[in-house]
XYZ file of C-alpha atoms in Angstrom:
591
model
C 0.000 0.000 0.000
C 2.837 2.406 0.840
C 4.260 2.370 -2.683
C 0.942 3.413 -4.166
C 0.622 6.302 -1.719
C 4.020 7.489 -2.923
C 2.990 7.052 -6.554
C -0.075 9.175 -5.874
C 2.257 11.738 -4.315
C 4.393 11.929 -7.428
C 1.323 12.148 -9.637
C 0.081 15.113 -7.616
C 3.365 16.909 -8.246
C 3.806 16.009 -11.898
C 0.342 16.871 -13.157
C -2.000 19.811 -12.715
C -4.942 19.510 -10.379
C -8.251 18.516 -11.997
C -11.206 20.810 -12.487
C -14.716 20.060 -11.311
C -16.869 17.678 -13.298
C -20.605 17.273 -13.384
C -22.116 14.036 -12.117
C -22.846 12.825 -15.657
C -19.395 13.745 -16.943
C -17.489 10.657 -15.823
C -16.926 7.895 -18.339
C -14.832 4.743 -18.393
C -12.108 5.199 -20.982
C -10.788 1.642 -20.989
C -10.122 -1.388 -18.822
C -7.727 -4.302 -19.211
C -7.409 -7.594 -17.360
C -4.368 -9.863 -17.617
C -3.788 -13.305 -16.172
C -0.668 -15.413 -16.276
C -1.161 -19.214 -16.101
C -1.339 -20.008 -12.407
C -2.521 -16.489 -11.516
C -0.939 -13.095 -10.914
C -1.471 -9.749 -9.226
C 0.309 -6.602 -10.366
C 2.433 -5.165 -7.570
C 3.228 -1.702 -8.902
C 2.662 0.530 -11.891
C 3.984 3.789 -13.276
C 3.252 6.084 -16.222
C 5.305 8.088 -18.670
C 4.745 11.570 -20.079
C 2.745 10.148 -23.016
C 0.217 8.465 -20.740
C 1.547 4.939 -21.309
C 1.054 2.598 -18.358
C 3.647 0.071 -17.138
C 2.541 -2.837 -14.934
C 4.865 -5.133 -12.981
C 3.702 -8.380 -11.359
C 5.564 -10.929 -9.266
C 4.947 -14.504 -10.428
C 5.824 -17.253 -7.985
C 5.953 -20.861 -9.191
C 7.350 -23.817 -7.241
C 8.688 -25.496 -10.395
C 9.344 -22.734 -12.900
C 10.948 -20.288 -10.485
C 9.994 -16.736 -9.549
C 10.005 -13.822 -11.973
C 8.677 -10.356 -12.721
C 6.139 -10.054 -15.515
C 6.195 -6.547 -16.978
C 3.751 -5.069 -19.483
C 3.472 -1.757 -21.315
C 0.084 -0.363 -22.370
C -0.323 2.775 -24.461
C -2.616 5.616 -23.416
C -5.574 3.771 -24.975
C -4.936 0.601 -22.975
C -3.506 -1.383 -25.892
C -0.748 -3.862 -25.001
C 2.588 -2.798 -26.527
C 5.004 -5.396 -25.176
C 5.563 -7.963 -22.433
C 8.866 -8.781 -20.717
C 9.840 -11.179 -17.924
C 12.827 -11.155 -15.563
C 14.020 -13.721 -13.015
C 13.610 -12.319 -9.486
C 13.238 -13.600 -5.925
C 11.265 -10.695 -4.430
C 8.429 -8.446 -5.520
C 9.231 -5.292 -7.520
C 9.232 -2.254 -5.213
C 10.056 0.846 -7.274
C 9.467 1.709 -10.921
C 9.937 4.790 -13.118
C 9.850 5.558 -16.855
C 11.854 8.253 -18.646
C 10.779 10.571 -21.476
C 12.014 8.069 -24.086
C 9.907 5.190 -22.802
C 12.748 3.355 -21.040
C 11.626 1.626 -17.845
C 13.588 1.176 -14.591
C 12.607 -1.259 -11.818
C 14.281 -1.837 -8.460
C 13.864 -4.249 -5.560
C 15.991 -6.853 -3.765
C 17.460 -10.128 -4.930
C 17.887 -12.708 -2.172
C 20.104 -15.513 -3.410
C 22.610 -15.677 -0.551
C 22.892 -14.701 3.093
C 22.447 -10.985 2.414
C 20.152 -9.367 -0.151
C 21.307 -7.229 -3.045
C 19.542 -4.159 -4.413
C 18.726 -5.182 -7.975
C 17.937 -2.584 -10.642
C 17.056 -3.299 -14.272
C 16.512 -1.122 -17.329
C 14.038 -2.177 -20.013
C 14.356 -0.340 -23.312
C 11.435 1.368 -25.028
C 10.946 -1.626 -27.343
C 10.636 -4.018 -24.393
C 14.130 -5.500 -24.628
C 16.323 -5.775 -21.526
C 18.880 -2.953 -21.409
C 21.015 -3.675 -18.328
C 21.003 -5.260 -14.871
C 23.000 -4.242 -11.796
C 23.087 -5.477 -8.211
C 24.326 -3.594 -5.143
C 25.337 -6.103 -2.468
C 23.700 -5.657 0.917
C 21.106 -3.211 -0.329
C 17.350 -3.197 -0.898
C 15.883 -0.915 -3.552
C 12.609 0.822 -2.662
C 12.241 3.645 -5.200
C 13.817 4.786 -8.456
C 14.269 8.075 -10.335
C 15.632 8.937 -13.799
C 17.136 12.309 -14.739
C 17.194 14.045 -18.126
C 20.575 12.477 -19.026
C 19.336 8.940 -18.488
C 21.151 8.398 -15.191
C 19.207 6.266 -12.737
C 18.974 6.786 -8.955
C 17.848 4.118 -6.509
C 16.698 4.896 -2.981
C 16.405 2.219 -0.325
C 18.314 0.863 2.614
C 21.576 -0.957 3.322
C 20.913 -3.982 5.502
C 24.398 -5.473 5.987
C 24.928 -3.146 8.958
C 22.359 -3.040 11.760
C 20.327 -1.023 12.159
C 19.472 -0.495 8.481
C 20.925 2.618 6.838
C 19.504 4.954 4.212
C 20.972 4.138 0.774
C 21.188 6.206 -2.428
C 22.878 4.700 -5.518
C 23.470 6.553 -8.796
C 23.798 4.527 -12.011
C 24.927 5.775 -15.421
C 22.688 5.470 -18.477
C 24.519 2.202 -19.256
C 24.202 0.765 -15.738
C 27.558 1.502 -14.107
C 27.590 2.617 -10.446
C 28.663 6.279 -10.347
C 28.120 7.147 -6.684
C 26.725 5.709 -3.459
C 25.542 7.464 -0.304
C 24.773 5.761 3.031
C 23.434 7.474 6.146
C 23.205 5.878 9.594
C 21.088 8.600 11.256
C 17.754 7.125 10.129
C 16.293 3.628 9.957
C 14.274 3.763 6.700
C 10.672 2.628 6.440
C 9.971 3.900 2.940
C 11.493 6.232 0.342
C 10.368 8.096 -2.733
C 11.820 10.639 -5.158
C 10.459 14.101 -5.867
C 10.448 15.209 -9.544
C 13.650 17.232 -8.921
C 15.401 14.080 -7.749
C 15.292 14.794 -3.997
C 15.032 11.535 -2.055
C 12.472 11.599 0.764
C 12.716 8.993 3.504
C 10.514 8.316 6.504
C 11.627 6.035 9.288
C 12.790 6.008 12.889
C 15.580 7.521 14.918
C 18.106 4.665 15.383
C 18.240 5.064 19.166
C 14.448 5.084 19.601
C 11.214 4.406 17.773
C 10.483 8.095 17.293
C 9.490 8.987 13.711
C 11.929 10.783 11.472
C 11.698 12.510 8.090
C 14.852 13.055 6.029
C 15.607 14.392 2.544
C 18.723 14.027 0.374
C 19.551 15.915 -2.802
C 20.065 13.959 -6.006
C 23.820 14.167 -5.343
C 23.402 12.687 -1.842
C 23.729 15.876 0.236
C 21.475 16.235 3.290
C 18.661 18.714 2.632
C 16.882 18.403 5.974
C 16.250 16.015 8.834
C 13.425 16.357 11.322
C 11.972 14.138 14.033
C 9.658 14.326 17.026
C 10.540 13.084 20.527
C 7.731 11.645 22.640
C 8.318 9.915 25.949
C 4.729 9.061 26.908
C 3.973 6.720 24.039
C 5.809 4.922 21.274
C 5.519 6.521 17.835
C 5.871 4.858 14.460
C 6.100 6.601 11.095
C 3.384 4.937 9.059
C 2.763 6.518 5.686
C 3.859 9.406 3.450
C 2.089 11.615 0.962
C 2.854 14.807 -0.924
C 1.021 17.435 -2.943
C 1.509 19.503 -6.099
C 3.576 22.093 -4.189
C 6.049 19.432 -2.915
C 4.746 19.589 0.649
C 5.222 16.325 2.538
C 2.597 14.685 4.769
C 3.653 12.170 7.411
C 1.163 10.012 9.285
C 2.446 8.813 12.668
C 0.819 6.109 14.771
C 0.878 6.186 18.589
C 0.503 2.837 20.311
C 0.487 2.324 24.074
C -0.877 -1.210 24.144
C -4.512 -0.312 24.804
C -5.592 2.340 22.308
C -4.548 3.518 18.864
C -4.249 7.132 17.829
C -2.352 8.936 15.155
C -1.011 12.305 14.177
C -0.460 13.926 10.800
C 2.129 16.587 10.003
C 2.502 18.799 6.937
C 6.096 19.758 6.083
C 7.173 22.306 3.473
C 9.704 21.633 0.694
C 12.558 22.607 3.036
C 11.343 20.357 5.853
C 9.789 23.155 7.917
C 6.636 22.121 9.780
C 3.570 23.886 8.328
C 1.022 22.303 10.626
C 0.589 19.337 12.912
C -2.494 17.523 14.176
C -2.192 14.943 16.959
C -4.558 12.721 18.917
C -6.887 11.480 16.199
C -8.311 8.069 17.024
C -7.622 5.068 14.838
C -4.777 3.450 12.961
C -3.789 5.177 9.676
C -3.945 3.007 6.564
C -3.284 5.501 3.768
C -2.625 9.213 3.289
C -3.368 11.273 0.171
C -3.154 15.047 -0.344
C -3.720 17.773 -2.923
C -2.453 20.794 -0.968
C -2.088 21.914 2.713
C -5.839 22.565 2.750
C -6.837 19.121 1.482
C -5.104 16.137 3.080
C -6.953 12.894 3.741
C -6.238 9.854 5.874
C -7.960 6.492 5.567
C -8.180 5.159 9.129
C -8.977 1.810 10.704
C -11.173 2.515 13.732
C -11.993 -1.031 14.811
C -12.566 -4.560 13.583
C -13.748 -4.167 9.988
C -14.495 -0.507 10.742
C -12.942 2.393 8.831
C -13.269 6.148 8.436
C -11.974 8.806 6.044
C -10.791 12.074 7.566
C -9.900 15.320 5.801
C -7.506 17.909 7.270
C -7.350 21.516 6.116
C -5.345 24.641 6.932
C -3.560 24.342 10.262
C -4.632 20.703 10.547
C -8.310 21.561 10.992
C -10.576 18.536 10.636
C -13.118 19.267 7.873
C -14.222 15.740 6.952
C -14.930 12.740 9.164
C -17.038 10.046 7.560
C -17.497 6.379 8.329
C -16.559 4.528 5.173
C -15.549 1.148 3.826
C -13.391 2.003 0.818
C -10.502 -0.175 -0.198
C -8.431 2.879 -1.080
C -8.809 6.663 -1.524
C -7.381 9.504 -3.647
C -7.509 13.285 -3.260
C -9.068 15.091 -6.226
C -7.715 18.611 -5.911
C -9.917 20.991 -3.946
C -13.026 19.271 -5.265
C -13.284 16.224 -3.054
C -12.195 12.716 -2.164
C -12.548 9.691 -4.426
C -13.298 6.420 -2.638
C -12.923 3.021 -4.268
C -15.068 0.289 -2.718
C -15.856 -3.248 -3.777
C -18.747 -5.677 -3.674
C -18.852 -9.269 -4.841
C -19.592 -8.141 -8.390
C -18.102 -4.671 -8.916
C -15.620 -1.979 -7.997
C -17.380 1.337 -7.332
C -15.765 4.774 -7.639
C -17.469 7.550 -5.644
C -16.418 11.157 -5.120
C -17.644 13.111 -2.093
C -17.025 16.705 -1.072
C -16.579 18.285 2.366
C -20.381 18.517 2.759
C -20.627 14.740 2.208
C -22.406 15.299 -1.101
C -21.840 12.626 -3.744
C -20.410 14.356 -6.800
C -20.444 11.244 -8.965
C -20.394 7.494 -8.745
C -19.455 4.868 -11.317
C -19.347 1.080 -11.008
C -17.044 -1.229 -12.922
C -18.842 -4.566 -13.116
C -18.564 -7.763 -15.083
C -15.625 -8.889 -12.940
C -15.083 -10.608 -9.590
C -13.218 -8.084 -7.387
C -10.471 -9.245 -5.053
C -8.510 -6.188 -3.904
C -7.941 -2.545 -4.833
C -4.221 -1.816 -4.967
C -3.831 1.751 -6.221
C -6.005 4.785 -7.004
C -4.697 8.016 -8.526
C -6.132 11.162 -10.108
C -4.073 12.807 -12.874
C -5.386 15.688 -14.979
C -9.029 14.849 -14.189
C -8.396 11.201 -15.071
C -8.812 8.380 -12.557
C -6.496 5.361 -12.695
C -6.996 2.220 -10.598
C -4.925 -0.926 -10.260
C -6.916 -3.877 -8.935
C -6.759 -7.604 -8.400
C -9.681 -9.617 -9.730
C -10.643 -13.263 -9.589
C -10.693 -15.198 -12.857
C -11.639 -18.791 -12.241
C -9.532 -20.169 -9.403
C -6.723 -17.633 -9.825
C -6.070 -13.930 -9.394
C -5.609 -11.575 -12.335
C -4.260 -8.057 -12.831
C -6.868 -5.425 -13.657
C -6.321 -1.785 -14.661
C -9.132 0.687 -15.332
C -9.166 4.321 -16.484
C -12.017 6.820 -15.959
C -12.190 10.299 -17.479
C -13.850 13.156 -15.598
C -15.428 15.936 -17.591
C -16.796 15.693 -21.119
C -15.788 12.341 -22.588
C -16.402 10.232 -25.663
C -18.661 7.211 -25.193
C -18.757 5.836 -28.729
C -17.300 6.292 -32.214
C -19.218 4.714 -35.084
C -18.589 4.516 -38.855
C -21.493 4.891 -41.269
C -20.467 1.603 -42.908
C -18.419 -1.186 -41.352
C -16.864 -2.009 -44.716
C -16.313 0.087 -47.832
C -14.312 -0.132 -51.016
C -11.029 1.754 -50.864
C -11.324 5.127 -52.574
C -14.819 5.796 -51.254
C -15.658 8.032 -48.294
C -17.115 7.053 -44.931
C -18.717 9.149 -42.189
C -17.503 8.762 -38.603
C -19.803 9.839 -35.759
C -18.557 10.603 -32.240
C -20.946 10.449 -29.275
C -20.162 12.396 -26.073
C -21.445 11.628 -22.582
C -22.968 15.131 -22.316
C -23.617 18.229 -24.390
C -20.602 20.367 -25.244
C -20.071 23.588 -23.232
C -20.187 27.158 -24.581
C -16.923 26.949 -26.560
C -17.597 23.469 -27.909
C -15.557 20.319 -27.299
C -12.511 19.407 -29.361
C -12.269 15.818 -30.602
C -8.886 14.455 -31.698
C -8.788 11.765 -34.378
C -6.096 9.186 -35.006
C -5.978 6.225 -37.371
C -3.346 3.583 -38.002
C -3.247 3.590 -41.801
C -2.356 6.082 -44.557
C -5.250 4.634 -46.561
C -7.739 6.572 -44.403
C -7.811 10.366 -44.339
C -9.406 11.747 -41.177
C -9.263 15.364 -40.015
C -6.848 15.803 -37.125
C -9.508 17.481 -35.010
C -13.180 18.299 -35.010
C -15.368 20.371 -32.710
C -18.673 19.300 -31.198
C -20.763 22.511 -31.235
C -22.035 24.018 -28.001
C -25.185 22.295 -26.781
C -24.635 19.256 -29.011
C -23.389 15.806 -28.033
C -22.445 14.349 -31.425
C -20.035 15.153 -34.216
C -19.899 13.575 -37.682
C -16.853 13.931 -39.924
C -16.102 12.531 -43.374
C -13.086 10.327 -43.940
C -11.693 9.903 -47.440
C -10.096 6.534 -48.146
C -7.410 5.470 -50.586
C -7.650 2.506 -52.968
C -6.194 -0.705 -51.542
C -4.939 -3.899 -53.133
C -5.878 -6.238 -50.280
C -8.557 -6.099 -47.608
C -7.290 -3.675 -44.917
C -8.715 -3.117 -41.427
C -8.208 0.455 -40.241
C -8.506 1.417 -36.570
C -10.064 4.826 -35.847
C -9.533 6.505 -32.472
C -11.538 9.476 -31.212
C -10.120 11.154 -28.091
C -11.653 13.776 -25.806
C -10.025 15.017 -22.589
C -7.684 12.050 -22.383
C -10.410 9.440 -22.840
C -10.859 7.586 -26.105
C -12.999 5.114 -27.966
C -12.013 3.042 -30.997
C -13.738 1.489 -33.971
C -12.670 -0.197 -37.194
C -13.480 0.137 -40.873
C -12.579 -2.568 -43.388
C -11.336 -1.230 -46.736
C -11.800 -3.691 -49.591
C -9.994 -3.706 -52.958
C -11.765 -2.985 -56.241
C -13.333 -6.036 -57.868
C -13.768 -7.068 -61.484
C -16.877 -5.418 -62.893
C -17.214 -6.021 -66.660
C -15.466 -7.076 -69.830
C -16.846 -5.323 -72.936
C -16.288 -4.849 -76.670
C -17.368 -2.049 -79.013
C -21.015 -2.614 -79.837
C -21.860 -4.030 -76.424
C -24.199 -7.018 -76.511
C -24.148 -7.097 -80.344
C -20.350 -6.760 -80.670
C -18.949 -8.380 -83.797
C -15.710 -8.572 -85.756
C -14.948 -9.813 -89.258
C -12.940 -12.996 -89.354
C -9.228 -12.384 -89.789
C -9.383 -8.993 -88.103
C -8.797 -7.881 -84.470
C -11.018 -6.225 -81.894
C -10.117 -4.443 -78.639
C -11.751 -5.470 -75.382
C -11.906 -3.455 -72.149
C -11.625 -4.688 -68.560
C -13.472 -2.508 -66.052
C -12.960 -2.707 -62.258
C -15.363 -1.317 -59.662
C -12.764 1.241 -58.612
C -9.097 2.189 -58.782
C -6.312 -0.222 -57.941
C -3.849 0.613 -55.176
C -0.081 0.579 -55.560
C 0.322 -2.694 -57.467
C -0.973 -4.075 -60.759
C -3.883 -6.491 -60.805
C -3.535 -9.356 -63.311
C -6.855 -10.330 -64.885
C -6.962 -13.845 -66.396
C -8.468 -14.062 -69.915
C -9.774 -17.003 -71.933
C -11.846 -17.809 -75.046
C -14.153 -20.745 -75.697
C -13.204 -20.861 -79.354
C -9.956 -21.385 -81.216
C -11.257 -18.848 -83.764
C -10.581 -16.068 -81.240
C -7.214 -15.856 -79.466
C -6.110 -13.379 -76.821
C -3.375 -12.965 -74.127
C -3.634 -15.158 -71.019
C -3.652 -12.091 -68.757
C -3.992 -8.349 -68.882
C -2.718 -6.019 -66.133
C -4.736 -3.201 -64.636
C -1.946 -0.799 -63.702
C -1.595 0.920 -60.254
C -4.081 3.723 -59.780
C -6.184 2.636 -62.769
C -9.598 1.028 -63.104
C -9.449 -0.184 -66.728
C -7.179 -2.115 -69.075
C -7.514 -3.105 -72.740
C -6.548 -6.240 -74.640
C -6.699 -7.367 -78.274
C -8.583 -10.393 -79.597
C -7.280 -11.856 -82.877
C -9.667 -13.849 -85.079
C -9.377 -16.245 -88.024
C -11.447 -16.446 -91.202
C -14.786 -18.155 -90.840
C -17.369 -19.350 -93.371
C -20.335 -18.897 -91.092
C -21.208 -16.520 -88.313
C -19.466 -17.870 -85.178
C -20.410 -16.873 -81.592
C -17.527 -16.643 -79.065
C -17.553 -16.175 -75.280
C -14.645 -14.251 -73.717
C -14.122 -14.860 -69.976
C -12.237 -12.654 -67.500
C -11.377 -13.703 -63.902
C -9.958 -11.745 -60.940
C -9.993 -12.650 -57.252
C -12.844 -15.104 -57.440
C -15.016 -12.898 -59.638
C -15.793 -14.065 -63.192
C -17.402 -11.970 -65.917
C -18.067 -12.767 -69.590
C -18.770 -10.999 -72.873
C -20.181 -12.332 -76.149
C -18.545 -11.637 -79.475
C -19.642 -12.691 -82.973
C -17.090 -13.441 -85.700
C -18.660 -12.839 -89.108
C -17.558 -14.273 -92.520
């Protein structure tokens, strides 16, 4: 759970806060479920700047060995590649750079002591490099603009554990290591500027401690709180778009549970602190110092969600049973709950009003693992049950105006003809209209790059011009609105043989011993290659070439029929064949 809280923290920093959406303006963009033979559950995920999603699962087999199973999905949820890597422990940290290279870190336990293992997977899914740092455990990873990789974690060969920062070159060589013995790490994560944030305990006591290192390993700040009346344990971290850090601390004295939450500025200075809240913190998520939320266990199978504002003021306290939560800017809190048949996403505001609710059904829920809001888009990583085994599930919802369907006027057309494409929104467009972005995967289809749904309307129809094709071609059309998309397909078919004719039509005739020119007509233009039409005659009195080629970009071709002298009028049938289509023409040879 802690990793996903840190991922939500990074997402809050990297992307702008979402704007409010109306209750009807939430639509599922896509969902994917994956299952490895024997079952799987994705442990972590990350995203790149293009909206691609990377999933990493730990597969444990008694016979085949243990390994990571890694997948890349594009922003539309389409699988791009799959990679596997032998590993003994679950993946713990993952990051992608601007070029689509992926970095994963964890620990490899093959001997007495673990080793911090870090791998790089190239943008095409191939393994780039592997490096192990003996005695270490990798918890988080960061990549800078030069391609250097930084791993944060702890060094366990010395007790107590020490904070560890390792810098790798773009090709995997160790450039620098930093170890600090003034904190016993619980978790780490990297800010976008490369600063490593660590929460843990003071080595000489159980008092919570928060420490930050620069990307070069220099100490930025270190802060902790002494408390002699009860034991304190740093539980979870969060951060917001302004790089403020939120630390949830649990107090346990053997009879009751309570917790405190502190908000620290980018330099480590305490902004506010709230102590003495009842319950055991499970997760923390924040948008800014005025909107921080903690999911709290208050008893056996009893939970509550609490919101803290300026100065630590409690502004939300609601009994709830969500699996996981996510702050949605200043608008509200998104709760993800499950039943036996669905995951349900619900957003509430400080007045406990339900802003929207959407259910994702048709699956058997097992566990919600991660929930994040990025640019008004909701991402959730879940475990579902498929048969007797677990599967990895990822779902994306778009807040605001979204596209619900894209439909062609014809499912199949001949290349060279036009087709209309209609986009359906989930609501009417606002005053300035709604921009729709179009993408297709073939140069044979010409769509406009964008279109605008007029204000007050919910549909848009655009014309797509197609190019002639030589073989049947399926073209995928994507319509995207506000980060959510729908797809459809159109099948383009090649031109077919239409007619074979001679001058004079049905009464065509030629004097024996002379020639006559025939014409092959297709139903449309050919593409980029010639089409060979087979020719034949039912009479030796009329001879012609075995084939005639309809050249690229043409719809007709001519051929010459040679005849011999005849004493009586002789009927002849000329046959042309192309791609399973046969046409004929009659010709009379006269004396």
